[in-house]
Coordinates of C-alpha atoms and ligand atoms in Angstrom, one line a residue:
M1 CA -1.0 19.2 12.8
K2 CA -0.2 22.9 12.6
D3 CA 0.3 24.8 9.4
N4 CA 3.7 24.3 7.8
A5 CA 4.2 21.1 9.7
P6 CA 6.8 19.0 8.0
I7 CA 5.3 15.6 7.3
L8 CA 7.3 12.6 6.1
I9 CA 5.5 10.1 3.9
T10 CA 7.7 7.0 3.2
G11 CA 7.2 4.8 0.1
G12 CA 5.3 7.7 -1.6
A13 CA 6.4 6.5 -5.1
G14 CA 4.7 3.2 -4.7
F15 CA 1.1 2.1 -5.4
I16 CA -0.7 3.2 -2.2
G17 CA 1.9 5.8 -1.3
C18 CA 1.4 7.9 -4.5
H19 CA -2.3 8.2 -3.8
V20 CA -1.6 9.2 -0.2
V21 CA 1.0 11.8 -1.3
K22 CA -1.3 13.3 -4.0
H23 CA -4.2 13.3 -1.5
F24 CA -2.2 15.2 1.2
V25 CA -0.4 17.6 -1.2
N26 CA -3.7 18.6 -2.9
K27 CA -5.8 18.8 0.3
F28 CA -3.4 20.3 2.7
P29 CA -1.5 23.1 1.0
D30 CA -0.1 24.3 4.3
Y31 CA 1.7 21.1 5.2
N32 CA 5.2 20.5 3.9
I33 CA 5.0 17.0 2.5
I34 CA 8.3 15.2 2.0
N35 CA 8.2 11.9 0.1
L36 CA 11.1 9.6 0.9
D37 CA 11.4 6.6 -1.4
A38 CA 14.3 4.4 -2.4
L39 CA 12.7 3.8 -5.8
T40 CA 13.0 0.1 -5.8
Y41 CA 11.4 -1.8 -8.7
A42 CA 8.1 -0.9 -7.1
G43 CA 8.7 2.9 -6.8
N44 CA 7.9 5.1 -9.8
L45 CA 8.1 8.9 -9.9
E46 CA 5.8 8.9 -13.0
N47 CA 3.1 8.2 -10.4
L48 CA 3.6 11.7 -9.1
S49 CA 4.2 13.8 -12.1
E50 CA 1.0 15.8 -11.6
I51 CA 2.1 17.2 -8.3
E52 CA 5.9 17.2 -8.6
N53 CA 6.1 21.0 -8.9
H54 CA 3.7 21.8 -6.1
P55 CA 5.3 24.2 -3.6
N56 CA 4.3 22.1 -0.6
Y57 CA 5.9 18.9 -2.0
Q58 CA 9.5 17.6 -2.1
F59 CA 10.8 14.2 -3.2
I60 CA 13.9 12.7 -1.6
K61 CA 15.5 9.5 -2.8
G62 CA 16.8 7.5 0.0
D63 CA 16.7 4.1 1.8
I64 CA 15.0 3.7 5.2
N65 CA 17.7 1.1 6.0
D66 CA 20.5 3.7 5.9
V67 CA 20.8 4.7 9.6
D68 CA 23.1 7.8 9.0
F69 CA 21.0 9.1 6.2
I70 CA 17.8 8.7 8.2
D71 CA 19.3 10.5 11.2
E72 CA 20.5 13.3 9.1
L73 CA 17.1 13.6 7.3
F74 CA 15.2 13.8 10.6
N75 CA 17.8 16.4 12.0
T76 CA 17.3 18.6 9.0
H77 CA 13.5 18.4 8.6
R78 CA 12.3 17.7 12.2
F79 CA 9.2 15.8 11.0
E80 CA 6.2 16.3 13.2
G81 CA 4.2 13.6 11.5
V82 CA 5.4 10.4 9.8
I83 CA 3.1 8.3 7.6
H84 CA 5.1 5.2 7.0
L85 CA 4.3 3.1 3.9
A86 CA 7.7 2.1 2.6
A87 CA 7.9 -1.7 2.5
E88 CA 8.6 -4.7 0.5
S89 CA 5.0 -5.6 -0.2
H90 CA 4.7 -8.7 -2.5
V91 CA 4.0 -12.1 -0.8
D92 CA 5.5 -14.1 -3.7
R93 CA 8.8 -12.2 -3.5
S94 CA 8.9 -12.7 0.3
I95 CA 8.8 -16.4 -0.3
T96 CA 12.0 -16.3 -2.4
D97 CA 13.9 -13.6 -0.5
P98 CA 12.6 -13.3 3.1
L99 CA 15.7 -11.4 4.4
A100 CA 15.0 -8.4 2.1
F101 CA 11.6 -8.1 3.9
V102 CA 13.2 -8.2 7.3
R103 CA 15.6 -5.5 6.3
T104 CA 13.1 -3.0 5.0
N105 CA 10.0 -3.9 6.9
V106 CA 11.5 -4.5 10.3
L107 CA 14.9 -2.8 10.5
G108 CA 13.8 0.1 8.3
T109 CA 10.8 0.7 10.5
L110 CA 13.0 0.6 13.6
N111 CA 15.4 3.2 12.0
L112 CA 12.5 5.5 11.5
L113 CA 11.2 5.0 15.0
N114 CA 14.6 5.6 16.5
A115 CA 15.1 8.8 14.5
F116 CA 11.6 10.1 15.5
K117 CA 12.2 9.3 19.1
R118 CA 15.6 10.9 19.1
I119 CA 14.3 14.3 17.8
W120 CA 11.1 14.5 20.0
D121 CA 11.9 12.4 23.1
D122 CA 11.6 15.3 25.5
D123 CA 8.3 16.6 24.0
F124 CA 6.1 14.4 21.8
S125 CA 3.1 16.8 22.0
N126 CA 1.3 17.2 18.7
K127 CA 3.6 14.6 17.1
L128 CA 2.4 11.4 15.4
F129 CA 4.0 8.2 14.0
Y130 CA 1.5 6.5 11.7
H131 CA 2.4 3.0 10.6
I132 CA 0.5 1.5 7.6
S133 CA 0.0 -2.2 7.9
T134 CA -1.9 -5.1 6.4
D135 CA -4.7 -7.4 7.5
E136 CA -2.3 -10.3 6.6
V137 CA -0.7 -10.0 10.0
Y138 CA -3.9 -11.8 11.4
G139 CA -3.2 -14.9 9.3
T140 CA -6.0 -16.7 7.6
L141 CA -9.8 -17.0 8.3
G142 CA -11.8 -20.1 7.7
K143 CA -15.0 -19.9 5.7
T144 CA -16.6 -17.6 8.2
G145 CA -15.7 -14.8 10.6
L146 CA -14.0 -11.5 10.2
F147 CA -10.7 -9.9 11.4
T148 CA -11.3 -7.4 14.2
E149 CA -8.7 -5.2 16.0
Q150 CA -8.8 -7.9 18.7
T151 CA -7.8 -10.8 16.5
S152 CA -4.5 -12.3 17.5
Y153 CA -1.6 -12.0 15.1
K154 CA -0.7 -15.2 13.3
P155 CA 1.2 -14.3 10.2
N156 CA 1.8 -17.1 7.6
S157 CA 4.1 -15.6 5.0
P158 CA 7.5 -14.0 5.4
Y159 CA 5.8 -10.8 4.2
S160 CA 3.1 -10.8 6.8
A161 CA 5.6 -11.9 9.5
S162 CA 7.8 -8.9 8.8
K163 CA 4.8 -6.6 8.9
A164 CA 3.6 -8.1 12.1
S165 CA 7.0 -7.6 13.6
S166 CA 7.0 -3.9 12.6
D167 CA 3.5 -3.4 14.1
H168 CA 4.8 -4.8 17.4
F169 CA 7.8 -2.5 17.4
V170 CA 5.6 0.5 16.8
R171 CA 3.3 -0.5 19.6
A172 CA 6.3 -1.2 21.9
Y173 CA 7.8 2.3 21.2
G174 CA 4.4 3.7 22.2
E175 CA 4.3 1.8 25.5
T176 CA 8.0 2.1 26.3
Y177 CA 8.8 5.6 25.2
N178 CA 5.3 7.2 25.2
M179 CA 5.7 7.8 21.5
P180 CA 2.3 8.8 20.0
F181 CA 1.3 6.3 17.3
V182 CA -1.5 4.9 15.3
I183 CA -1.6 1.7 13.2
S184 CA -4.0 0.7 10.5
N185 CA -4.4 -2.8 9.0
C186 CA -6.0 -2.7 5.6
S187 CA -7.3 -5.4 3.3
N188 CA -6.1 -5.9 -0.4
N189 CA -6.0 -2.7 -2.4
Y190 CA -6.6 -2.3 -6.1
G191 CA -6.7 0.7 -8.4
P192 CA -4.5 2.9 -10.7
N193 CA -0.7 2.7 -10.4
Q194 CA -0.4 -0.8 -8.9
F195 CA 2.7 -2.6 -10.1
P196 CA 1.7 -5.5 -12.4
E197 CA 2.9 -8.3 -10.2
K198 CA -0.2 -8.2 -8.0
L199 CA -3.3 -10.1 -9.1
I200 CA -5.5 -7.4 -10.7
P201 CA -2.9 -5.3 -12.7
L202 CA -1.0 -8.5 -13.7
F203 CA -4.2 -10.0 -15.1
I204 CA -5.2 -6.7 -16.8
N205 CA -1.8 -6.6 -18.5
N206 CA -1.9 -10.3 -19.5
I207 CA -5.5 -9.9 -20.9
I208 CA -4.3 -6.9 -23.0
H209 CA -1.5 -9.1 -24.4
K210 CA -3.6 -12.3 -24.6
K211 CA -1.2 -14.0 -22.2
P212 CA -2.2 -16.8 -19.8
L213 CA -3.9 -15.8 -16.5
P214 CA -2.1 -17.9 -13.8
V215 CA -4.7 -18.6 -11.1
Y216 CA -3.0 -20.3 -8.1
G217 CA -4.4 -23.6 -6.9
D218 CA -8.2 -24.0 -7.5
G219 CA -8.8 -20.2 -7.3
N220 CA -11.1 -20.6 -4.3
Y221 CA -9.1 -18.2 -2.1
T222 CA -11.0 -15.1 -0.9
R223 CA -9.8 -11.5 -0.5
D224 CA -11.6 -8.4 0.6
W225 CA -10.8 -5.7 -2.0
L226 CA -10.7 -1.9 -1.3
Y227 CA -10.3 0.8 -3.9
V228 CA -6.9 2.5 -3.2
I229 CA -8.4 6.1 -3.2
D230 CA -10.7 5.0 -0.4
H231 CA -7.7 3.8 1.5
A232 CA -6.0 7.2 1.1
G233 CA -9.1 8.8 2.5
A234 CA -9.1 6.5 5.5
I235 CA -5.4 7.3 6.1
D236 CA -6.2 11.0 6.1
L237 CA -9.0 10.5 8.7
I238 CA -6.9 8.3 11.0
F239 CA -3.9 10.6 10.8
H240 CA -6.1 13.6 11.9
E241 CA -8.7 12.0 14.1
G242 CA -7.4 8.6 15.1
K243 CA -6.8 8.1 18.8
D244 CA -3.2 7.8 20.1
G245 CA -2.2 4.2 20.6
E246 CA -5.1 2.7 18.6
T247 CA -5.3 0.3 15.7
Y248 CA -7.9 0.6 13.0
N249 CA -8.9 -2.1 10.6
I250 CA -9.8 -0.8 7.1
G251 CA -11.6 -3.0 4.6
G252 CA -13.7 -2.9 1.5
L253 CA -16.7 -4.9 2.8
N254 CA -16.2 -6.7 -0.4
E255 CA -15.2 -10.3 -0.5
W256 CA -14.4 -12.1 -3.7
K257 CA -13.1 -15.6 -4.5
N258 CA -10.1 -15.1 -6.8
I259 CA -11.7 -17.2 -9.6
D260 CA -15.0 -15.1 -9.5
L261 CA -13.0 -11.9 -9.5
V262 CA -10.9 -13.0 -12.5
K263 CA -14.1 -14.0 -14.4
L264 CA -15.6 -10.5 -13.8
L265 CA -12.4 -8.9 -14.8
C266 CA -12.3 -11.0 -18.0
Q267 CA -15.9 -9.9 -18.8
Q268 CA -15.3 -6.2 -18.2
M269 CA -12.0 -6.4 -20.2
D270 CA -13.7 -8.1 -23.2
D271 CA -16.4 -5.4 -23.2
K272 CA -13.8 -2.6 -23.1
L273 CA -11.5 -4.2 -25.7
G274 CA -14.4 -5.0 -28.0
R275 CA -13.7 -8.7 -27.7
E276 CA -16.4 -11.3 -27.7
R277 CA -17.5 -12.2 -24.2
G278 CA -15.7 -15.3 -23.0
E279 CA -12.6 -14.7 -25.1
S280 CA -10.4 -13.6 -22.1
E281 CA -11.7 -16.4 -19.8
K282 CA -10.1 -18.9 -22.1
L283 CA -6.7 -17.5 -20.9
I284 CA -7.4 -18.7 -17.3
T285 CA -4.7 -21.3 -16.4
F286 CA -4.7 -23.0 -13.1
V287 CA -1.1 -23.2 -11.9
K288 CA 0.8 -24.6 -8.9
D289 CA -0.4 -23.1 -5.6
R290 CA 1.5 -20.5 -3.6
P291 CA 3.1 -22.2 -0.5
G292 CA 1.3 -21.2 2.8
H293 CA -1.5 -19.6 0.8
D294 CA -4.0 -17.9 3.1
L295 CA -7.5 -19.2 2.4
R296 CA -9.5 -16.1 3.2
Y297 CA -9.1 -12.5 4.5
A298 CA -12.1 -10.3 5.5
I299 CA -12.2 -7.2 7.6
D300 CA -14.6 -6.0 10.2
A301 CA -14.4 -2.3 9.6
S302 CA -17.0 -1.3 12.2
K303 CA -14.6 0.5 14.5
I304 CA -13.4 3.0 11.9
N305 CA -17.0 3.3 10.6
K306 CA -18.4 4.0 14.1
E307 CA -15.6 6.1 15.5
L308 CA -14.4 8.1 12.5
G309 CA -17.4 7.8 10.1
W310 CA -15.5 6.1 7.3
K311 CA -16.9 3.8 4.7
P312 CA -15.8 3.0 1.1
S313 CA -17.1 5.4 -1.5
V314 CA -17.2 3.2 -4.6
T315 CA -18.6 -0.3 -5.2
F316 CA -16.3 -3.0 -6.5
E317 CA -17.9 -2.9 -9.9
Q318 CA -17.3 0.9 -10.2
G319 CA -13.8 0.7 -8.8
L320 CA -12.8 -2.1 -11.2
K321 CA -14.2 -0.2 -14.2
L322 CA -12.2 2.9 -13.1
T323 CA -9.1 0.7 -12.7
I324 CA -9.5 -0.9 -16.1
D325 CA -10.0 2.5 -17.7
W326 CA -6.9 3.8 -16.0
Y327 CA -4.7 0.9 -17.2
L328 CA -6.1 1.0 -20.8
G329 CA -5.6 4.8 -20.8
N330 CA -2.1 4.5 -19.5
R331 CA -0.5 1.9 -21.7
E332 CA 2.7 3.8 -21.7
W333 CA 2.9 3.6 -17.9
L334 CA 2.3 -0.1 -18.1
D335 CA 4.9 -0.6 -20.8
H336 CA 7.5 1.5 -18.8
V337 CA 7.1 -0.5 -15.6
T338 CA 7.1 -3.8 -17.4
S339 CA 10.2 -2.9 -19.4
G340 CA 12.1 -1.2 -16.6
D341 CA 12.1 2.1 -18.6
Y342 CA 10.6 3.9 -15.7
Q343 CA 14.0 3.9 -14.0
N344 CA 15.2 6.3 -16.7
Y345 CA 12.6 8.8 -15.6
Y346 CA 14.4 9.5 -12.4
Q347 CA 17.7 10.0 -14.2
K348 CA 16.1 12.5 -16.6
Q349 CA 14.2 14.3 -13.9
Y350 CA 16.8 14.6 -11.2
S351 CA 20.2 14.1 -12.6
Ligands
LIG1 P1 4.5 -0.9 -3.2 O1 5.4 -2.1 -3.2 O2 3.7 -0.6 -4.4 O3 5.4 0.4 -2.7 C1 6.4 0.3 -1.8 C2 7.2 1.6 -1.9 O4 8.2 1.6 -0.9 C3 7.9 1.7 -3.3 O5 7.8 3.0 -3.8 C4 9.4 1.4 -2.9 O6 10.3 2.0 -3.8 C5 9.5 1.9 -1.5 N1 10.5 1.2 -0.7 C6 10.7 -0.1 -0.6 N2 11.8 -0.3 0.2 C7 12.3 0.9 0.6 C8 13.3 1.3 1.4 N3 14.2 0.4 1.9 N4 13.5 2.6 1.6 C9 12.6 3.5 1.1 N5 11.6 3.2 0.3 C10 11.4 1.9 0.0 O7 3.6 -1.2 -1.9 P2 2.1 -0.8 -1.6 O8 1.2 -1.8 -2.2 O9 1.9 0.6 -2.1 O10 2.0 -0.8 -0.1 C11 2.4 0.3 0.7 C12 2.2 -0.1 2.2 O11 0.9 -0.5 2.5 C13 3.1 -1.2 2.7 O12 3.6 -1.0 3.9 C14 2.1 -2.4 2.7 O13 2.6 -3.4 3.6 C15 0.9 -1.8 3.1 N6 -0.4 -2.4 2.6 C16 -0.5 -2.8 1.3 C17 -1.7 -3.4 0.8 C18 -1.9 -3.7 -0.6 O14 -2.9 -4.3 -1.0 N7 -1.1 -3.3 -1.6 C19 -2.7 -3.6 1.7 C20 -2.6 -3.3 3.1 C21 -1.4 -2.7 3.5
LIG2 P1 -1.8 -10.7 -4.4 O1 -2.3 -9.6 -5.4 O2 -0.4 -11.1 -4.6 O3 -2.1 -10.2 -3.0 P2 -2.0 -11.0 -1.5 O4 -1.2 -12.2 -1.7 O5 -1.3 -9.9 -0.7 O6 -3.4 -11.2 -1.1 O7 -2.8 -11.9 -4.6 C1 -4.2 -11.9 -4.4 C2 -4.7 -13.3 -4.5 O8 -4.6 -13.7 -5.9 C3 -4.0 -14.3 -3.6 O9 -5.0 -15.2 -3.2 C4 -3.0 -15.0 -4.6 C5 -3.8 -14.9 -5.9 N1 -2.9 -14.8 -7.1 C6 -3.1 -15.7 -8.2 O10 -3.9 -16.6 -8.1 N2 -2.3 -15.6 -9.3 C7 -1.3 -14.7 -9.4 O11 -0.6 -14.6 -10.4 C8 -1.2 -13.7 -8.3 C9 -0.1 -12.6 -8.3 C10 -2.0 -13.8 -7.2

């Protein structure tokens, strides 16, 4: 991308998006970063307070489902790069409201693709549409094996089906209209600023408040965890050095059974909170399983490693400590998002 290139990051007020926005704003002072976010329950401008006054950064509140608004936005800014993270992202919510996931994840992505195509159709040179996706599109693994970029798509939840669909549309726009694109499919992220409905921040919050830790089923489900800041680094690398039309798997090389992860978290939290070891483990409560619960995700990240030289920079033990420290040091953030107070922040800041 050339200096002063206008770059759109969607979903930049969410968990991963805020780390991507901060990474790009700090590292690339010559880009014009525009963060578009609808500020749903998962979007929080407090995540971005440290960069909100940077000259190369602008926040715009808006919905990727609003066709006229998106067209107008692309006409005004003529984005040369798009890094698309905005999505409904929580599997459990997708089970109760699948349509909301189709609207944002499928139709919203199509609106962005159409707007990008409309402004650059006659000359896509040096332009890029980067779609951020998930390993969940591949479905589930058995006890062995890894997801590679060649693994067939077989999504099992409304969330992963909607992400799979958006991946297919991005690829189809590349094939049909020669739109330059890259896609990355990443494993489970953890770290600062994650909304406390996902496993790790929910359990940190519950341990603080001595509330039950609801482990689904028998807890023998496996996820491959990646520290969010390492994901942001991989996104930078793929955006700048990824090959047009390629998919990259990103993973933490770090598989944990939920129950083992929860026990480690309990231990680390007991140490940090000055509680006796074993105290938080007593909060573990096995609850009814999630319907269609995928048994195991694990990523083969050898392509991004060999082609772009990427690998995670922190171990899980280090990353988890950093994450716990962040949540314990930011109790106000946690209280705001759990009470809904964070919505007032936007009013105060932008009214
Ligand atoms: P998140 O739910 O924390 O954030 C999503 C953001 O998108 C929020 O700020 C929300 O306000 C915004 N948004 C939602 N609907 C919108 C709309 N219609 N218009 C504009 N903005 C809207 O999600 P996340 O965990 O940060 O995930 C970001 C992306 O990364 C998603 O595309 C997700 O599928 C993908 N991903 C997530 C993980 C993970 O472990 N969290 C792993 C792999 C891939
Ligand atoms: P989650 O953080 O929702 O991510 P994903 O479903 O995208 O992998 O869940 C991670 C794992 O933790 C998953 O196997 C479901 C499990 N889980 C629980 O056991 N209890 C909970 O309360 C939550 C939110 C998740």
